[in-house]
């Protein structure tokens, strides 16, 4: 199966977007710097064969809707039951939706920007989600770097729950630096303990351990250990990878509506995942006022923005 991609460029920034798979930006480069982890077939779409090498969560920045896990695949809101398929049987959860593997329509393209869209209607619904809606994703390159804007509009007649995130997967060695001189920072305020059998929050908020403390200080070496941690974001909403050997930083800024984080790493990639709510936010023992459970009123829209750029360190 041959894939085809859309490409945009501004000066030495280049991005590649896969419309057939969730409008995912599967490559972001600045000159020789490979910022996002790329799928094996990004340079030659005719090489696409699928299989184990094609894990859609572990490259680019796939959209997650609804984000993270929903225990039992269901929750209640305003007297309506929302039910999603159990696609992770080992945990009895629904995980991440299927928007990341669904085609988006090209709406507009210029040299340095692209706008793509997914629309759910009564005649063509999204899973068993009982709302019609539109999701527009815009990618734009400029002298300020890479801007990622997602707008969700509720076109149904009822308040629509919105649980959105991105499984943004970075090359830890984005500048081919030294492992021992690579550090990660995250603007975080508290951690949520999870049951690592089903990856759902337990209801406990532990004190920061040495890993969480080093993430908050920007001194975590991602090659020192593999982690999977869930956090509340601080207002600044910034995450970063520091390459001390090349004196470069990769900065990932997210607006305040992305009020939660999940951080996951394996070897030479790290997922710095912004999301607007806690895992299993609708069912959590914390209560919806604390978990970020949100909705969009009929006819209204919400916009979520992020930016990625490279900064030279003195």
PDB file of C-alpha atoms in Angstrom:
ATOM      1  CA  UNK A   1       0.000   0.000   0.000  1.00  0.00           C
ATOM      2  CA  UNK A   2       1.488   3.337  -1.064  1.00  0.00           C
ATOM      3  CA  UNK A   3       0.998   6.345   1.182  1.00  0.00           C
ATOM      4  CA  UNK A   4       1.019   9.982   0.093  1.00  0.00           C
ATOM      5  CA  UNK A   5       1.877  12.924   2.309  1.00  0.00           C
ATOM      6  CA  UNK A   6       1.544  16.714   2.342  1.00  0.00           C
ATOM      7  CA  UNK A   7       4.647  18.816   2.974  1.00  0.00           C
ATOM      8  CA  UNK A   8       5.097  22.400   4.164  1.00  0.00           C
ATOM      9  CA  UNK A   9       8.250  24.492   4.507  1.00  0.00           C
ATOM     10  CA  UNK A  10       9.503  27.796   5.892  1.00  0.00           C
ATOM     11  CA  UNK A  11      13.213  28.605   5.574  1.00  0.00           C
ATOM     12  CA  UNK A  12      14.967  25.610   7.217  1.00  0.00           C
ATOM     13  CA  UNK A  13      11.831  24.235   8.940  1.00  0.00           C
ATOM     14  CA  UNK A  14      10.043  21.392   7.137  1.00  0.00           C
ATOM     15  CA  UNK A  15       7.017  19.314   8.162  1.00  0.00           C
ATOM     16  CA  UNK A  16       5.271  16.282   6.673  1.00  0.00           C
ATOM     17  CA  UNK A  17       1.575  15.556   7.344  1.00  0.00           C
ATOM     18  CA  UNK A  18      -0.221  12.241   6.833  1.00  0.00           C
ATOM     19  CA  UNK A  19      -3.857  13.105   6.081  1.00  0.00           C
ATOM     20  CA  UNK A  20      -4.820   9.445   5.820  1.00  0.00           C
ATOM     21  CA  UNK A  21      -3.893   8.827   9.432  1.00  0.00           C
ATOM     22  CA  UNK A  22      -5.472  11.471  11.598  1.00  0.00           C
ATOM     23  CA  UNK A  23      -3.799  14.475   9.970  1.00  0.00           C
ATOM     24  CA  UNK A  24      -0.699  13.460  11.921  1.00  0.00           C
ATOM     25  CA  UNK A  25       2.433  15.579  11.530  1.00  0.00           C
ATOM     26  CA  UNK A  26       4.829  12.654  11.133  1.00  0.00           C
ATOM     27  CA  UNK A  27       8.011  14.656  10.570  1.00  0.00           C
ATOM     28  CA  UNK A  28       9.300  17.996  11.785  1.00  0.00           C
ATOM     29  CA  UNK A  29      12.818  19.035  10.895  1.00  0.00           C
ATOM     30  CA  UNK A  30      14.925  22.138  11.208  1.00  0.00           C
ATOM     31  CA  UNK A  31      17.892  21.751   8.925  1.00  0.00           C
ATOM     32  CA  UNK A  32      19.666  18.597  10.064  1.00  0.00           C
ATOM     33  CA  UNK A  33      17.651  18.410  13.305  1.00  0.00           C
ATOM     34  CA  UNK A  34      14.990  15.677  13.379  1.00  0.00           C
ATOM     35  CA  UNK A  35      12.644  16.904  16.079  1.00  0.00           C
ATOM     36  CA  UNK A  36       9.821  14.344  15.955  1.00  0.00           C
ATOM     37  CA  UNK A  37      10.305  10.603  15.824  1.00  0.00           C
ATOM     38  CA  UNK A  38       9.454   9.595  12.261  1.00  0.00           C
ATOM     39  CA  UNK A  39       7.897   6.418  10.844  1.00  0.00           C
ATOM     40  CA  UNK A  40      10.201   4.216   8.808  1.00  0.00           C
ATOM     41  CA  UNK A  41       8.464   5.125   5.529  1.00  0.00           C
ATOM     42  CA  UNK A  42       8.483   8.929   5.842  1.00  0.00           C
ATOM     43  CA  UNK A  43      11.153   9.435   3.173  1.00  0.00           C
ATOM     44  CA  UNK A  44       9.625   6.954   0.721  1.00  0.00           C
ATOM     45  CA  UNK A  45       5.882   6.328   1.132  1.00  0.00           C
ATOM     46  CA  UNK A  46       6.107   3.410  -1.286  1.00  0.00           C
ATOM     47  CA  UNK A  47       8.030   1.521   1.433  1.00  0.00           C
ATOM     48  CA  UNK A  48       4.891   1.351   3.589  1.00  0.00           C
ATOM     49  CA  UNK A  49       4.091  -2.227   4.638  1.00  0.00           C
ATOM     50  CA  UNK A  50       2.343  -1.722   8.005  1.00  0.00           C
ATOM     51  CA  UNK A  51       3.101  -4.357  10.626  1.00  0.00           C
ATOM     52  CA  UNK A  52       4.885  -4.055  13.956  1.00  0.00           C
ATOM     53  CA  UNK A  53       7.047  -1.146  12.804  1.00  0.00           C
ATOM     54  CA  UNK A  54       3.947   0.963  12.263  1.00  0.00           C
ATOM     55  CA  UNK A  55       2.827   1.742  15.822  1.00  0.00           C
ATOM     56  CA  UNK A  56       0.676   4.865  15.290  1.00  0.00           C
ATOM     57  CA  UNK A  57       1.271   6.153  18.836  1.00  0.00           C
ATOM     58  CA  UNK A  58       5.057   6.237  18.677  1.00  0.00           C
ATOM     59  CA  UNK A  59       5.840   8.712  15.958  1.00  0.00           C
ATOM     60  CA  UNK A  60       4.739  12.227  15.079  1.00  0.00           C
ATOM     61  CA  UNK A  61       1.939  13.764  17.094  1.00  0.00           C
ATOM     62  CA  UNK A  62      -1.190  11.594  16.697  1.00  0.00           C
ATOM     63  CA  UNK A  63      -4.477  12.994  17.939  1.00  0.00           C
ATOM     64  CA  UNK A  64      -6.145  11.163  20.857  1.00  0.00           C
ATOM     65  CA  UNK A  65      -9.924  11.560  21.085  1.00  0.00           C
ATOM     66  CA  UNK A  66     -11.078  10.626  23.645  1.00  0.00           C
ATOM     67  CA  UNK A  67      -7.645  10.841  25.217  1.00  0.00           C
ATOM     68  CA  UNK A  68      -6.139   8.145  27.436  1.00  0.00           C
ATOM     69  CA  UNK A  69      -8.156   5.367  29.090  1.00  0.00           C
ATOM     70  CA  UNK A  70     -11.845   5.150  29.967  1.00  0.00           C
ATOM     71  CA  UNK A  71     -12.486   2.411  32.509  1.00  0.00           C
ATOM     72  CA  UNK A  72     -15.076  -0.051  31.276  1.00  0.00           C
ATOM     73  CA  UNK A  73     -15.294   2.038  28.114  1.00  0.00           C
ATOM     74  CA  UNK A  74     -18.192   4.093  29.464  1.00  0.00           C
ATOM     75  CA  UNK A  75     -19.263   7.088  31.521  1.00  0.00           C
ATOM     76  CA  UNK A  76     -22.390   9.170  32.172  1.00  0.00           C
ATOM     77  CA  UNK A  77     -22.947  12.846  31.406  1.00  0.00           C
ATOM     78  CA  UNK A  78     -26.187  14.828  31.682  1.00  0.00           C
ATOM     79  CA  UNK A  79     -28.201  11.620  31.869  1.00  0.00           C
ATOM     80  CA  UNK A  80     -26.634  10.177  28.721  1.00  0.00           C
ATOM     81  CA  UNK A  81     -24.467   7.074  28.687  1.00  0.00           C
ATOM     82  CA  UNK A  82     -21.352   7.294  26.559  1.00  0.00           C
ATOM     83  CA  UNK A  83     -19.982   3.928  25.527  1.00  0.00           C
ATOM     84  CA  UNK A  84     -16.786   3.209  23.609  1.00  0.00           C
ATOM     85  CA  UNK A  85     -15.435  -0.177  22.485  1.00  0.00           C
ATOM     86  CA  UNK A  86     -13.054  -1.997  24.806  1.00  0.00           C
ATOM     87  CA  UNK A  87      -9.945  -1.911  22.616  1.00  0.00           C
ATOM     88  CA  UNK A  88      -7.539  -2.764  25.442  1.00  0.00           C
ATOM     89  CA  UNK A  89      -8.946  -6.016  26.870  1.00  0.00           C
ATOM     90  CA  UNK A  90      -6.125  -6.502  29.394  1.00  0.00           C
ATOM     91  CA  UNK A  91      -7.220  -3.362  31.266  1.00  0.00           C
ATOM     92  CA  UNK A  92     -10.934  -3.445  30.351  1.00  0.00           C
ATOM     93  CA  UNK A  93     -10.537   0.079  28.997  1.00  0.00           C
ATOM     94  CA  UNK A  94     -11.168   2.063  25.889  1.00  0.00           C
ATOM     95  CA  UNK A  95      -7.898   3.671  24.822  1.00  0.00           C
ATOM     96  CA  UNK A  96      -7.364   6.868  22.759  1.00  0.00           C
ATOM     97  CA  UNK A  97     -10.222   6.563  20.243  1.00  0.00           C
ATOM     98  CA  UNK A  98      -9.635   5.917  16.530  1.00  0.00           C
ATOM     99  CA  UNK A  99      -9.280   9.457  15.187  1.00  0.00           C
ATOM    100  CA  UNK A 100      -5.516   8.972  14.900  1.00  0.00           C
ATOM    101  CA  UNK A 101      -6.111   6.329  12.216  1.00  0.00           C
ATOM    102  CA  UNK A 102      -8.998   8.106  10.444  1.00  0.00           C
ATOM    103  CA  UNK A 103      -8.647  10.173   7.257  1.00  0.00           C
ATOM    104  CA  UNK A 104      -8.781  13.963   7.418  1.00  0.00           C
ATOM    105  CA  UNK A 105      -9.836  16.164   4.499  1.00  0.00           C
ATOM    106  CA  UNK A 106      -7.474  18.791   3.104  1.00  0.00           C
ATOM    107  CA  UNK A 107      -9.161  22.193   3.455  1.00  0.00           C
ATOM    108  CA  UNK A 108      -6.363  24.599   2.571  1.00  0.00           C
ATOM    109  CA  UNK A 109      -2.677  24.396   1.850  1.00  0.00           C
ATOM    110  CA  UNK A 110       0.005  27.052   1.360  1.00  0.00           C
ATOM    111  CA  UNK A 111       3.770  26.795   1.247  1.00  0.00           C
ATOM    112  CA  UNK A 112       4.107  27.177   5.008  1.00  0.00           C
ATOM    113  CA  UNK A 113       0.733  25.985   6.355  1.00  0.00           C
ATOM    114  CA  UNK A 114      -1.900  23.312   6.016  1.00  0.00           C
ATOM    115  CA  UNK A 115      -5.447  23.030   7.372  1.00  0.00           C
ATOM    116  CA  UNK A 116      -7.202  19.657   7.540  1.00  0.00           C
ATOM    117  CA  UNK A 117     -10.573  18.550   8.889  1.00  0.00           C
ATOM    118  CA  UNK A 118     -12.547  15.640  10.280  1.00  0.00           C
ATOM    119  CA  UNK A 119     -16.322  15.937  10.480  1.00  0.00           C
ATOM    120  CA  UNK A 120     -18.710  13.599  12.287  1.00  0.00           C
ATOM    121  CA  UNK A 121     -22.387  13.795  11.309  1.00  0.00           C
ATOM    122  CA  UNK A 122     -25.592  11.996  12.169  1.00  0.00           C
ATOM    123  CA  UNK A 123     -25.227   9.975   8.970  1.00  0.00           C
ATOM    124  CA  UNK A 124     -21.513   9.355   9.496  1.00  0.00           C
ATOM    125  CA  UNK A 125     -20.901   9.269  13.272  1.00  0.00           C
ATOM    126  CA  UNK A 126     -17.642   8.873  15.141  1.00  0.00           C
ATOM    127  CA  UNK A 127     -17.748   5.475  16.869  1.00  0.00           C
ATOM    128  CA  UNK A 128     -20.947   5.476  18.973  1.00  0.00           C
ATOM    129  CA  UNK A 129     -20.318   9.059  20.087  1.00  0.00           C
ATOM    130  CA  UNK A 130     -23.739  10.730  20.130  1.00  0.00           C
ATOM    131  CA  UNK A 131     -22.603  14.117  18.818  1.00  0.00           C
ATOM    132  CA  UNK A 132     -21.878  15.650  15.453  1.00  0.00           C
ATOM    133  CA  UNK A 133     -18.734  17.774  15.502  1.00  0.00           C
ATOM    134  CA  UNK A 134     -15.904  19.220  13.440  1.00  0.00           C
ATOM    135  CA  UNK A 135     -12.191  19.040  14.284  1.00  0.00           C
ATOM    136  CA  UNK A 136      -9.863  21.325  12.340  1.00  0.00           C
ATOM    137  CA  UNK A 137      -6.098  20.909  12.678  1.00  0.00           C
ATOM    138  CA  UNK A 138      -3.790  23.622  11.366  1.00  0.00           C
ATOM    139  CA  UNK A 139      -0.016  23.314  11.144  1.00  0.00           C
ATOM    140  CA  UNK A 140       2.004  26.431  10.395  1.00  0.00           C
ATOM    141  CA  UNK A 141       5.732  27.117  10.052  1.00  0.00           C
ATOM    142  CA  UNK A 142       7.311  30.535  10.599  1.00  0.00           C
ATOM    143  CA  UNK A 143      10.314  32.245  12.093  1.00  0.00           C
ATOM    144  CA  UNK A 144       8.762  31.404  15.485  1.00  0.00           C
ATOM    145  CA  UNK A 145       8.918  27.680  14.724  1.00  0.00           C
ATOM    146  CA  UNK A 146       6.060  25.197  14.351  1.00  0.00           C
ATOM    147  CA  UNK A 147       2.542  26.119  15.490  1.00  0.00           C
ATOM    148  CA  UNK A 148      -0.138  23.461  15.987  1.00  0.00           C
ATOM    149  CA  UNK A 149      -3.734  24.668  16.373  1.00  0.00           C
ATOM    150  CA  UNK A 150      -6.712  22.359  16.942  1.00  0.00           C
ATOM    151  CA  UNK A 151     -10.277  23.694  16.899  1.00  0.00           C
ATOM    152  CA  UNK A 152     -13.217  21.519  17.995  1.00  0.00           C
ATOM    153  CA  UNK A 153     -16.750  22.704  17.172  1.00  0.00           C
ATOM    154  CA  UNK A 154     -19.841  21.047  18.602  1.00  0.00           C
ATOM    155  CA  UNK A 155     -22.464  20.900  15.839  1.00  0.00           C
ATOM    156  CA  UNK A 156     -24.900  18.795  17.872  1.00  0.00           C
ATOM    157  CA  UNK A 157     -27.828  19.941  20.026  1.00  0.00           C
ATOM    158  CA  UNK A 158     -26.371  18.911  23.411  1.00  0.00           C
ATOM    159  CA  UNK A 159     -23.316  19.735  25.479  1.00  0.00           C
ATOM    160  CA  UNK A 160     -20.469  17.592  24.117  1.00  0.00           C
ATOM    161  CA  UNK A 161     -17.758  16.152  26.375  1.00  0.00           C
ATOM    162  CA  UNK A 162     -14.297  16.930  25.043  1.00  0.00           C
ATOM    163  CA  UNK A 163     -11.264  14.860  26.048  1.00  0.00           C
ATOM    164  CA  UNK A 164      -8.364  15.594  23.749  1.00  0.00           C
ATOM    165  CA  UNK A 165      -4.622  15.066  23.740  1.00  0.00           C
ATOM    166  CA  UNK A 166      -1.668  14.384  21.490  1.00  0.00           C
ATOM    167  CA  UNK A 167       0.816  11.532  21.797  1.00  0.00           C
ATOM    168  CA  UNK A 168       3.665  13.800  20.685  1.00  0.00           C
ATOM    169  CA  UNK A 169       6.775  11.650  20.260  1.00  0.00           C
ATOM    170  CA  UNK A 170      10.166  13.350  20.111  1.00  0.00           C
ATOM    171  CA  UNK A 171      13.587  12.130  19.137  1.00  0.00           C
ATOM    172  CA  UNK A 172      15.407  12.343  22.441  1.00  0.00           C
ATOM    173  CA  UNK A 173      18.645  12.866  20.517  1.00  0.00           C
ATOM    174  CA  UNK A 174      17.066  15.397  18.147  1.00  0.00           C
ATOM    175  CA  UNK A 175      20.472  16.941  17.409  1.00  0.00           C
ATOM    176  CA  UNK A 176      22.481  13.690  17.605  1.00  0.00           C
ATOM    177  CA  UNK A 177      23.986  14.769  20.900  1.00  0.00           C
ATOM    178  CA  UNK A 178      25.422  12.729  23.741  1.00  0.00           C
ATOM    179  CA  UNK A 179      23.133  10.606  25.879  1.00  0.00           C
ATOM    180  CA  UNK A 180      24.746  11.707  29.114  1.00  0.00           C
ATOM    181  CA  UNK A 181      24.258  15.375  28.200  1.00  0.00           C
ATOM    182  CA  UNK A 182      20.559  15.115  27.293  1.00  0.00           C
ATOM    183  CA  UNK A 183      18.072  16.405  29.867  1.00  0.00           C
ATOM    184  CA  UNK A 184      14.280  16.803  29.987  1.00  0.00           C
ATOM    185  CA  UNK A 185      12.149  19.474  31.655  1.00  0.00           C
ATOM    186  CA  UNK A 186       8.396  19.570  32.307  1.00  0.00           C
ATOM    187  CA  UNK A 187       6.360  22.356  33.884  1.00  0.00           C
ATOM    188  CA  UNK A 188       4.463  20.179  36.388  1.00  0.00           C
ATOM    189  CA  UNK A 189       2.829  20.814  39.754  1.00  0.00           C
ATOM    190  CA  UNK A 190       1.633  17.422  41.046  1.00  0.00           C
ATOM    191  CA  UNK A 191       1.729  13.757  40.111  1.00  0.00           C
ATOM    192  CA  UNK A 192      -1.174  11.300  39.989  1.00  0.00           C
ATOM    193  CA  UNK A 193      -0.320   7.788  41.093  1.00  0.00           C
ATOM    194  CA  UNK A 194      -1.590   5.104  38.709  1.00  0.00           C
ATOM    195  CA  UNK A 195      -2.284   1.407  39.083  1.00  0.00           C
ATOM    196  CA  UNK A 196       0.302   0.103  36.635  1.00  0.00           C
ATOM    197  CA  UNK A 197      -1.811  -2.973  35.890  1.00  0.00           C
ATOM    198  CA  UNK A 198      -4.559  -0.890  34.254  1.00  0.00           C
ATOM    199  CA  UNK A 199      -2.788   2.522  34.109  1.00  0.00           C
ATOM    200  CA  UNK A 200      -5.679   4.319  35.809  1.00  0.00           C
ATOM    201  CA  UNK A 201      -5.263   6.877  38.623  1.00  0.00           C
ATOM    202  CA  UNK A 202      -5.578   5.359  42.091  1.00  0.00           C
ATOM    203  CA  UNK A 203      -6.795   8.548  43.765  1.00  0.00           C
ATOM    204  CA  UNK A 204      -3.449   9.166  45.479  1.00  0.00           C
ATOM    205  CA  UNK A 205      -1.239  12.221  44.940  1.00  0.00           C
ATOM    206  CA  UNK A 206       2.261  11.211  46.052  1.00  0.00           C
ATOM    207  CA  UNK A 207       5.122  13.486  46.953  1.00  0.00           C
ATOM    208  CA  UNK A 208       7.523  13.986  44.072  1.00  0.00           C
ATOM    209  CA  UNK A 209      10.093  11.214  43.866  1.00  0.00           C
ATOM    210  CA  UNK A 210      13.552  11.767  42.415  1.00  0.00           C
ATOM    211  CA  UNK A 211      12.296  11.330  38.834  1.00  0.00           C
ATOM    212  CA  UNK A 212       9.413  13.801  39.149  1.00  0.00           C
ATOM    213  CA  UNK A 213      11.658  16.224  40.991  1.00  0.00           C
ATOM    214  CA  UNK A 214      14.299  16.039  38.265  1.00  0.00           C
ATOM    215  CA  UNK A 215      11.654  16.585  35.548  1.00  0.00           C
ATOM    216  CA  UNK A 216      10.452  19.710  37.360  1.00  0.00           C
ATOM    217  CA  UNK A 217      14.049  20.959  37.642  1.00  0.00           C
ATOM    218  CA  UNK A 218      15.030  20.065  34.079  1.00  0.00           C
ATOM    219  CA  UNK A 219      17.681  17.569  35.142  1.00  0.00           C
ATOM    220  CA  UNK A 220      16.033  14.266  34.157  1.00  0.00           C
ATOM    221  CA  UNK A 221      18.222  12.141  31.895  1.00  0.00           C
ATOM    222  CA  UNK A 222      15.810  10.054  29.773  1.00  0.00           C
ATOM    223  CA  UNK A 223      18.478   7.388  29.230  1.00  0.00           C
ATOM    224  CA  UNK A 224      18.828   6.783  32.962  1.00  0.00           C
ATOM    225  CA  UNK A 225      15.529   4.872  33.205  1.00  0.00           C
ATOM    226  CA  UNK A 226      12.205   4.244  31.457  1.00  0.00           C
ATOM    227  CA  UNK A 227       9.232   6.024  32.998  1.00  0.00           C
ATOM    228  CA  UNK A 228       5.483   6.439  32.557  1.00  0.00           C
ATOM    229  CA  UNK A 229       4.083   9.230  34.731  1.00  0.00           C
ATOM    230  CA  UNK A 230       0.919  11.331  34.845  1.00  0.00           C
ATOM    231  CA  UNK A 231       0.993  14.963  35.996  1.00  0.00           C
ATOM    232  CA  UNK A 232      -0.933  18.168  36.435  1.00  0.00           C
ATOM    233  CA  UNK A 233       0.624  20.886  34.285  1.00  0.00           C
ATOM    234  CA  UNK A 234       1.691  24.192  35.720  1.00  0.00           C
ATOM    235  CA  UNK A 235       0.325  27.329  34.107  1.00  0.00           C
ATOM    236  CA  UNK A 236       3.383  27.875  31.921  1.00  0.00           C
ATOM    237  CA  UNK A 237       2.683  24.655  30.016  1.00  0.00           C
ATOM    238  CA  UNK A 238       6.245  24.148  28.804  1.00  0.00           C
ATOM    239  CA  UNK A 239       8.214  20.957  28.243  1.00  0.00           C
ATOM    240  CA  UNK A 240      11.719  20.780  26.820  1.00  0.00           C
ATOM    241  CA  UNK A 241      14.631  18.582  25.819  1.00  0.00           C
ATOM    242  CA  UNK A 242      18.065  20.082  26.455  1.00  0.00           C
ATOM    243  CA  UNK A 243      21.029  18.964  24.352  1.00  0.00           C
ATOM    244  CA  UNK A 244      23.941  20.277  26.398  1.00  0.00           C
ATOM    245  CA  UNK A 245      26.591  18.894  24.051  1.00  0.00           C
ATOM    246  CA  UNK A 246      25.259  20.958  21.108  1.00  0.00           C
ATOM    247  CA  UNK A 247      23.942  23.828  23.268  1.00  0.00           C
ATOM    248  CA  UNK A 248      20.432  23.476  21.834  1.00  0.00           C
ATOM    249  CA  UNK A 249      16.970  23.189  23.363  1.00  0.00           C
ATOM    250  CA  UNK A 250      13.790  21.813  21.843  1.00  0.00           C
ATOM    251  CA  UNK A 251      10.906  23.715  23.432  1.00  0.00           C
ATOM    252  CA  UNK A 252       7.314  22.454  23.445  1.00  0.00           C
ATOM    253  CA  UNK A 253       4.805  25.049  24.645  1.00  0.00           C
ATOM    254  CA  UNK A 254       1.131  24.221  25.250  1.00  0.00           C
ATOM    255  CA  UNK A 255      -1.705  26.542  26.164  1.00  0.00           C
ATOM    256  CA  UNK A 256      -3.336  26.345  29.561  1.00  0.00           C
ATOM    257  CA  UNK A 257      -6.305  24.266  28.341  1.00  0.00           C
ATOM    258  CA  UNK A 258      -3.834  21.385  28.071  1.00  0.00           C
ATOM    259  CA  UNK A 259      -3.804  21.149  31.841  1.00  0.00           C
ATOM    260  CA  UNK A 260      -2.481  17.583  32.221  1.00  0.00           C
ATOM    261  CA  UNK A 261       0.568  15.657  31.027  1.00  0.00           C
ATOM    262  CA  UNK A 262       1.637  12.097  30.490  1.00  0.00           C
ATOM    263  CA  UNK A 263       5.366  11.498  30.056  1.00  0.00           C
ATOM    264  CA  UNK A 264       6.617   8.199  28.684  1.00  0.00           C
ATOM    265  CA  UNK A 265      10.039   7.281  27.320  1.00  0.00           C
ATOM    266  CA  UNK A 266      11.816   4.331  25.781  1.00  0.00           C
ATOM    267  CA  UNK A 267      15.407   4.588  24.621  1.00  0.00           C
ATOM    268  CA  UNK A 268      15.839   7.234  21.956  1.00  0.00           C
ATOM    269  CA  UNK A 269      12.281   8.569  21.973  1.00  0.00           C
ATOM    270  CA  UNK A 270      10.203  10.341  24.580  1.00  0.00           C
ATOM    271  CA  UNK A 271       6.488  11.108  24.523  1.00  0.00           C
ATOM    272  CA  UNK A 272       5.626  14.496  26.027  1.00  0.00           C
ATOM    273  CA  UNK A 273       1.852  14.295  25.883  1.00  0.00           C
ATOM    274  CA  UNK A 274      -0.378  17.328  26.482  1.00  0.00           C
ATOM    275  CA  UNK A 275      -3.993  16.534  27.312  1.00  0.00           C
ATOM    276  CA  UNK A 276      -6.917  18.601  28.552  1.00  0.00           C
ATOM    277  CA  UNK A 277      -7.985  16.131  31.238  1.00  0.00           C
ATOM    278  CA  UNK A 278      -6.812  13.412  33.576  1.00  0.00           C
ATOM    279  CA  UNK A 279      -6.893   9.767  32.532  1.00  0.00           C
ATOM    280  CA  UNK A 280     -10.420   8.376  33.078  1.00  0.00           C
ATOM    281  CA  UNK A 281     -11.492  11.897  34.010  1.00  0.00           C
ATOM    282  CA  UNK A 282     -15.223  11.161  33.889  1.00  0.00           C
ATOM    283  CA  UNK A 283     -15.023   8.195  36.286  1.00  0.00           C
ATOM    284  CA  UNK A 284     -12.245   9.281  38.625  1.00  0.00           C
ATOM    285  CA  UNK A 285     -12.606   9.338  42.402  1.00  0.00           C
ATOM    286  CA  UNK A 286     -11.092  12.825  42.366  1.00  0.00           C
ATOM    287  CA  UNK A 287     -14.312  14.330  41.013  1.00  0.00           C
ATOM    288  CA  UNK A 288     -14.804  16.037  37.673  1.00  0.00           C
ATOM    289  CA  UNK A 289     -13.993  19.504  38.967  1.00  0.00           C
ATOM    290  CA  UNK A 290     -10.415  18.337  39.618  1.00  0.00           C
ATOM    291  CA  UNK A 291      -9.914  16.001  36.657  1.00  0.00           C
ATOM    292  CA  UNK A 292     -10.379  18.560  33.893  1.00  0.00           C
ATOM    293  CA  UNK A 293     -13.637  17.050  32.614  1.00  0.00           C
ATOM    294  CA  UNK A 294     -14.850  19.581  30.041  1.00  0.00           C
ATOM    295  CA  UNK A 295     -17.572  20.047  27.466  1.00  0.00           C
ATOM    296  CA  UNK A 296     -18.461  22.311  24.556  1.00  0.00           C
ATOM    297  CA  UNK A 297     -21.917  23.867  24.265  1.00  0.00           C
ATOM    298  CA  UNK A 298     -23.985  23.419  21.082  1.00  0.00           C
ATOM    299  CA  UNK A 299     -22.755  25.622  18.254  1.00  0.00           C
ATOM    300  CA  UNK A 300     -19.650  26.628  20.203  1.00  0.00           C
ATOM    301  CA  UNK A 301     -15.976  25.770  19.682  1.00  0.00           C
ATOM    302  CA  UNK A 302     -12.760  25.537  21.671  1.00  0.00           C
ATOM    303  CA  UNK A 303      -9.254  26.003  20.335  1.00  0.00           C
ATOM    304  CA  UNK A 304      -6.080  24.349  21.629  1.00  0.00           C
ATOM    305  CA  UNK A 305      -2.658  25.655  20.640  1.00  0.00           C
ATOM    306  CA  UNK A 306       0.909  24.385  20.878  1.00  0.00           C
ATOM    307  CA  UNK A 307       4.269  25.515  19.575  1.00  0.00           C
ATOM    308  CA  UNK A 308       7.563  23.716  18.983  1.00  0.00           C
ATOM    309  CA  UNK A 309      10.802  25.552  18.332  1.00  0.00           C
ATOM    310  CA  UNK A 310      14.564  25.236  18.658  1.00  0.00           C
ATOM    311  CA  UNK A 311      16.491  27.580  20.878  1.00  0.00           C
ATOM    312  CA  UNK A 312      20.226  28.066  21.037  1.00  0.00           C
ATOM    313  CA  UNK A 313      21.606  28.021  24.568  1.00  0.00           C
ATOM    314  CA  UNK A 314      24.454  30.268  25.644  1.00  0.00           C
TER     315      UNK A 314
END
